[in-house]
Each structure stands twice: as structure tokens, then as C-alpha cells.
């Protein structure tokens, strides 16, 4: 049974989420304060976190960053804040999805299921991707730690969000292939969740900060203008714009 941690100070909303998700077969724990939620994160080890941005003791964005520092658990923001800037801020803080209140419980369940399905994909699937990459290339600056779902960047273990890891796994499986933003969206969300092109761009920016020697002049994740992105370890022959 998957475990869902709900960090929400609106008791009525929290109870409603808990009741619905419990009926869907999930084990749910509730926290009305950030400090309580962070404690449960460590003690209870949930499979996914639903996080409100307005909490009585801490700012939700700060809580999101603290969760991401401690865990790779998928984080879904549930908030009254509908501005695009808030969504972007949350994604930069490490969130994997964002739902604006009020929302459909059916849609919430679909998004939770999509995140869990990808987060807890079979180890076999990870090894299949690893096989597609072929033998490890010592010159490749980025590799996957499949067991811990971490990146190994120039010999250093690097933590990522769930979405960042899935994107990097796809890039490494198909080096040199140009992916459209739509293909990248489908890779991390599937067809039953909504995410924008802007969200993909934010994830790419965050990945570049983690794997590029100079994120302002990326040489690994390269922009294909008007289409999408590709991953390559080859040195560019010319001055291709980023």
C-alpha cells in the first residue's frame, strides 16, 4: 500500500483528501504544520507528498525545498495560488506537479497515480534503460545510480527531483536524439496529467545547474531552437547557440 503525506493546514480540505485517498486504497497521514510534516517525512517515509503553500509556521516553498534536501519523494503542490509565477517558483524549489484549488478529486487521483507509477517503476525497467545505453563510457560525465535514483556527475552523487531523474534517464537512453517538449512532457507525466512547456524548461534549467560545468553555456543538454532539447557528450564543432 502506497503512503501519502498530506501537509495542509485547512483541516476540512485535509480530511477530505485523506478520506478520498483512503477510499482509493492509499495509506494517508496528515500534518497541519510544516514541522510536523517534516518529522513525518523522516519517520513515516511516504511515497508522495501533497503540500499546501500556505502553512501557519513556514512558507510552503521553503518546506518544498527542505523536503527536496532530505528526499527524492515526489512532491505535488495543492494551492489556491494560481499565478504562473507561483507554479514556476514551486518547480524551481523541487516540486514535481502543481494543482490549483479547487480541483477534481478524480484528476488528483490520476496525477497521484501517474507520479507513483513513474516513481516506483519496476527495477527491471530501469535496467532495460541502462542496457539501451550500452557499456558505461568512462568519458561520459553523467551516469545513473539505478538503486538510489541519483545521478553520478563526474564521480559525484547528485540528488534530483523525480521529474529531473526521469528526464535524464530518457536523455541517457537516447544520446543525440532530439526530443520535443511534448515528448518530454509525456515521458514524465503521461497523458493523464497536465504540465506546461514552461515546466519542462524549468526542469532543464535545474538539470543544467546540476550537470553542466557552466550552466550558462551548456554542452550536455543542448537546446534545439523551436523544437526541444537533446543530450550529447560530443564537443560541438561550431558555435551552436544555446
Coordinates of C-alpha atoms in Angstrom, one line a residue:
X1 CA 0.0 0.0 0.0
X2 CA 1.4 3.3 -1.0
X3 CA 1.7 6.0 1.6
X4 CA 0.7 9.6 1.0
X5 CA 1.6 12.5 3.3
X6 CA -0.8 15.5 3.3
X7 CA 0.7 18.7 4.6
X8 CA -2.3 21.1 4.7
X9 CA -3.5 23.5 7.4
X10 CA -7.1 23.6 6.2
X11 CA -8.5 20.8 8.3
X12 CA -11.6 20.3 6.2
X13 CA -9.5 20.1 3.0
X14 CA -7.0 17.7 4.6
X15 CA -9.8 15.5 5.9
X16 CA -11.5 15.4 2.5
X17 CA -8.2 14.5 0.8
X18 CA -7.5 11.8 3.4
X19 CA -10.9 10.3 3.1
X20 CA -10.9 10.2 -0.7
X21 CA -7.4 8.8 -1.0
X22 CA -8.0 6.2 1.7
X23 CA -11.0 5.0 -0.2
X24 CA -8.7 4.8 -3.3
X25 CA -6.6 2.3 -1.3
X26 CA -3.8 4.6 -0.1
X27 CA -2.4 4.9 3.5
X28 CA -2.6 8.6 4.4
X29 CA -1.0 10.7 7.2
X30 CA -2.0 14.3 7.8
X31 CA 0.0 17.2 9.1
X32 CA -1.4 20.8 9.6
X33 CA 2.1 22.3 10.3
X34 CA 5.3 22.2 8.4
X35 CA 7.4 21.0 11.3
X36 CA 5.0 18.1 11.8
X37 CA 5.1 17.3 8.1
X38 CA 8.9 17.3 8.0
X39 CA 9.0 15.0 11.0
X40 CA 6.6 12.5 9.3
X41 CA 8.7 12.7 6.2
X42 CA 11.6 11.2 8.0
X43 CA 9.7 8.9 10.4
X44 CA 6.9 7.6 8.1
X45 CA 8.8 7.7 4.8
X46 CA 5.8 8.5 2.4
X47 CA 5.8 7.6 -1.2
X48 CA 4.4 11.0 -2.2
X49 CA 3.8 14.4 -0.5
X50 CA 0.8 16.6 -1.1
X51 CA 1.9 20.1 0.0
X52 CA -0.1 23.3 0.5
X53 CA 1.9 26.5 0.0
X54 CA 0.2 28.4 2.9
X55 CA 1.1 27.0 6.2
X56 CA 1.0 28.5 9.7
X57 CA 4.6 28.0 10.7
X58 CA 6.6 28.1 7.4
X59 CA 6.3 29.2 3.8
X60 CA 5.3 26.3 1.6
X61 CA 8.1 27.0 -0.9
X62 CA 10.6 26.8 1.9
X63 CA 9.0 23.5 3.0
X64 CA 9.3 22.2 -0.5
X65 CA 13.0 23.0 -0.6
X66 CA 13.5 21.3 2.8
X67 CA 11.7 18.2 1.7
X68 CA 13.8 18.1 -1.5
X69 CA 17.0 18.4 0.5
X70 CA 16.0 15.3 2.5
X71 CA 14.3 13.1 0.0
X72 CA 13.6 12.4 -3.7
X73 CA 10.0 11.7 -2.9
X74 CA 7.6 13.1 -5.5
X75 CA 6.0 16.4 -4.3
X76 CA 2.6 17.7 -5.6
X77 CA 1.7 21.2 -4.7
X78 CA -2.0 21.8 -3.9
X79 CA -2.6 25.5 -3.6
X80 CA -5.1 28.4 -4.0
X81 CA -2.3 30.3 -5.8
X82 CA -3.0 30.2 -9.5
X83 CA -0.3 32.6 -10.8
X84 CA 2.1 31.1 -13.3
X85 CA 5.0 32.7 -11.3
X86 CA 3.9 30.6 -8.3
X87 CA 4.0 27.4 -10.4
X88 CA 7.4 28.2 -11.7
X89 CA 8.7 29.1 -8.2
X90 CA 7.4 25.8 -6.9
X91 CA 9.0 23.8 -9.7
X92 CA 12.3 25.5 -9.1
X93 CA 12.0 24.6 -5.4
X94 CA 11.8 20.9 -6.3
X95 CA 8.1 20.2 -6.8
X96 CA 7.0 17.7 -9.4
X97 CA 3.4 18.7 -10.0
X98 CA 1.1 21.6 -9.1
X99 CA -2.7 21.6 -8.7
X100 CA -4.8 24.7 -8.2
X101 CA -7.7 24.7 -5.8
X102 CA -10.5 23.9 -6.3
X103 CA -9.7 20.7 -8.3
X104 CA -11.4 17.5 -9.2
X105 CA -10.6 14.6 -6.9
X106 CA -10.7 12.3 -9.9
X107 CA -7.9 14.4 -11.5
X108 CA -6.0 14.5 -8.3
X109 CA -6.1 10.7 -8.1
X110 CA -5.0 10.4 -11.7
X111 CA -2.0 12.6 -11.1
X112 CA -1.0 10.8 -7.9
X113 CA -1.2 7.5 -9.7
X114 CA 0.9 8.9 -12.5
X115 CA 3.6 10.1 -10.2
X116 CA 3.7 6.9 -8.2
X117 CA 3.7 4.8 -11.3
X118 CA 6.8 6.5 -12.5
X119 CA 8.5 6.9 -9.1
X120 CA 8.1 3.2 -8.3
X121 CA 8.7 1.8 -11.8
X122 CA 10.0 -1.7 -11.8
X123 CA 13.7 -2.1 -11.3
X124 CA 13.6 -4.2 -14.5
X125 CA 12.5 -1.1 -16.4
X126 CA 15.5 0.9 -15.1
X127 CA 17.9 -1.9 -16.1
X128 CA 16.4 -2.1 -19.6
X129 CA 17.1 1.6 -20.0
X130 CA 20.6 1.0 -18.6
X131 CA 21.1 -1.7 -21.2
X132 CA 20.0 0.6 -24.0
X133 CA 22.8 2.9 -23.1
X134 CA 25.3 0.1 -23.7
X135 CA 28.5 -0.3 -21.7
X136 CA 29.4 2.5 -19.4
X137 CA 31.7 5.1 -21.1
X138 CA 34.3 6.5 -18.7
X139 CA 34.2 9.7 -20.7
X140 CA 30.5 10.2 -20.1
X141 CA 30.3 12.8 -17.4
X142 CA 26.8 11.7 -16.3
X143 CA 25.6 8.2 -15.3
X144 CA 22.7 6.8 -13.3
X145 CA 22.8 5.3 -9.9
X146 CA 19.8 3.0 -10.5
X147 CA 19.4 1.7 -7.0
X148 CA 19.2 5.1 -5.3
X149 CA 17.8 7.0 -8.3
X150 CA 20.6 9.5 -8.2
X151 CA 22.8 11.0 -10.9
X152 CA 26.6 10.4 -10.9
X153 CA 28.1 13.6 -12.3
X154 CA 31.9 13.4 -12.8
X155 CA 32.1 10.9 -10.0
X156 CA 29.9 12.8 -7.6
X157 CA 26.4 11.7 -6.4
X158 CA 23.8 14.3 -7.3
X159 CA 20.2 14.3 -6.0
X160 CA 17.4 15.2 -8.4
X161 CA 13.7 15.6 -8.3
X162 CA 11.6 12.7 -9.6
X163 CA 11.0 14.6 -12.9
X164 CA 14.6 15.6 -13.4
X165 CA 15.7 12.0 -12.9
X166 CA 13.2 10.7 -15.4
X167 CA 14.2 13.3 -18.0
X168 CA 17.9 12.5 -17.5
X169 CA 17.2 8.8 -17.8
X170 CA 15.5 9.4 -21.1
X171 CA 18.4 11.6 -22.4
X172 CA 21.0 9.0 -21.4
X173 CA 19.0 6.2 -23.1
X174 CA 18.9 8.1 -26.4
X175 CA 22.0 10.3 -26.6
X176 CA 21.9 12.6 -29.6
X177 CA 18.2 12.2 -30.1
X178 CA 16.2 15.5 -30.3
X179 CA 13.1 15.4 -28.1
X180 CA 10.3 17.8 -28.5
X181 CA 8.9 19.4 -25.4
X182 CA 5.7 17.4 -25.9
X183 CA 7.7 14.1 -25.9
X184 CA 9.4 15.2 -22.7
X185 CA 6.1 16.1 -21.1
X186 CA 4.7 12.7 -21.9
X187 CA 7.8 11.0 -20.6
X188 CA 7.4 12.4 -17.1
X189 CA 3.7 12.8 -16.8
X190 CA 1.9 10.6 -19.3
X191 CA -1.3 11.6 -20.8
X192 CA -3.3 11.8 -17.6
X193 CA -1.6 14.8 -16.0
X194 CA -1.1 18.4 -17.1
X195 CA 2.2 20.1 -17.3
X196 CA 3.3 23.1 -19.5
X197 CA 6.2 23.7 -21.9
X198 CA 7.4 26.2 -19.3
X199 CA 7.6 23.5 -16.7
X200 CA 9.9 21.4 -19.0
X201 CA 12.1 24.5 -19.5
X202 CA 12.4 24.9 -15.7
X203 CA 13.4 21.3 -15.2
X204 CA 16.0 21.7 -18.0
X205 CA 17.4 24.8 -16.3
X206 CA 17.6 22.9 -13.0
X207 CA 19.3 19.9 -14.6
X208 CA 21.9 22.1 -16.3
X209 CA 22.8 23.6 -13.0
X210 CA 23.5 20.1 -11.7
X211 CA 25.4 18.5 -14.6
X212 CA 26.9 21.3 -16.6
X213 CA 30.3 22.7 -15.8
X214 CA 29.0 26.1 -17.0
X215 CA 25.2 26.1 -17.0
X216 CA 25.1 29.4 -18.9
X217 CA 27.0 27.7 -21.8
X218 CA 25.6 24.1 -21.7
X219 CA 27.5 21.4 -23.6
X220 CA 25.5 18.4 -22.5
X221 CA 21.8 19.3 -22.6
X222 CA 21.5 21.4 -25.7
X223 CA 18.7 23.5 -27.0
X224 CA 17.3 22.8 -30.4
X225 CA 15.6 26.1 -31.2
X226 CA 11.9 26.0 -32.0
X227 CA 11.7 22.3 -31.1
X228 CA 13.1 21.0 -27.9
X229 CA 16.3 19.5 -26.4
X230 CA 18.9 16.8 -26.9
X231 CA 21.7 15.3 -24.8
X232 CA 25.2 14.8 -26.2
X233 CA 28.6 14.4 -24.8
X234 CA 30.3 15.3 -28.0
X235 CA 32.2 18.5 -28.2
X236 CA 30.4 20.9 -30.5
X237 CA 32.2 21.5 -33.8
X238 CA 30.9 25.1 -34.2
X239 CA 29.4 27.8 -32.1
X240 CA 25.9 26.3 -31.9
X241 CA 23.7 28.7 -30.0
X242 CA 22.1 27.6 -26.7

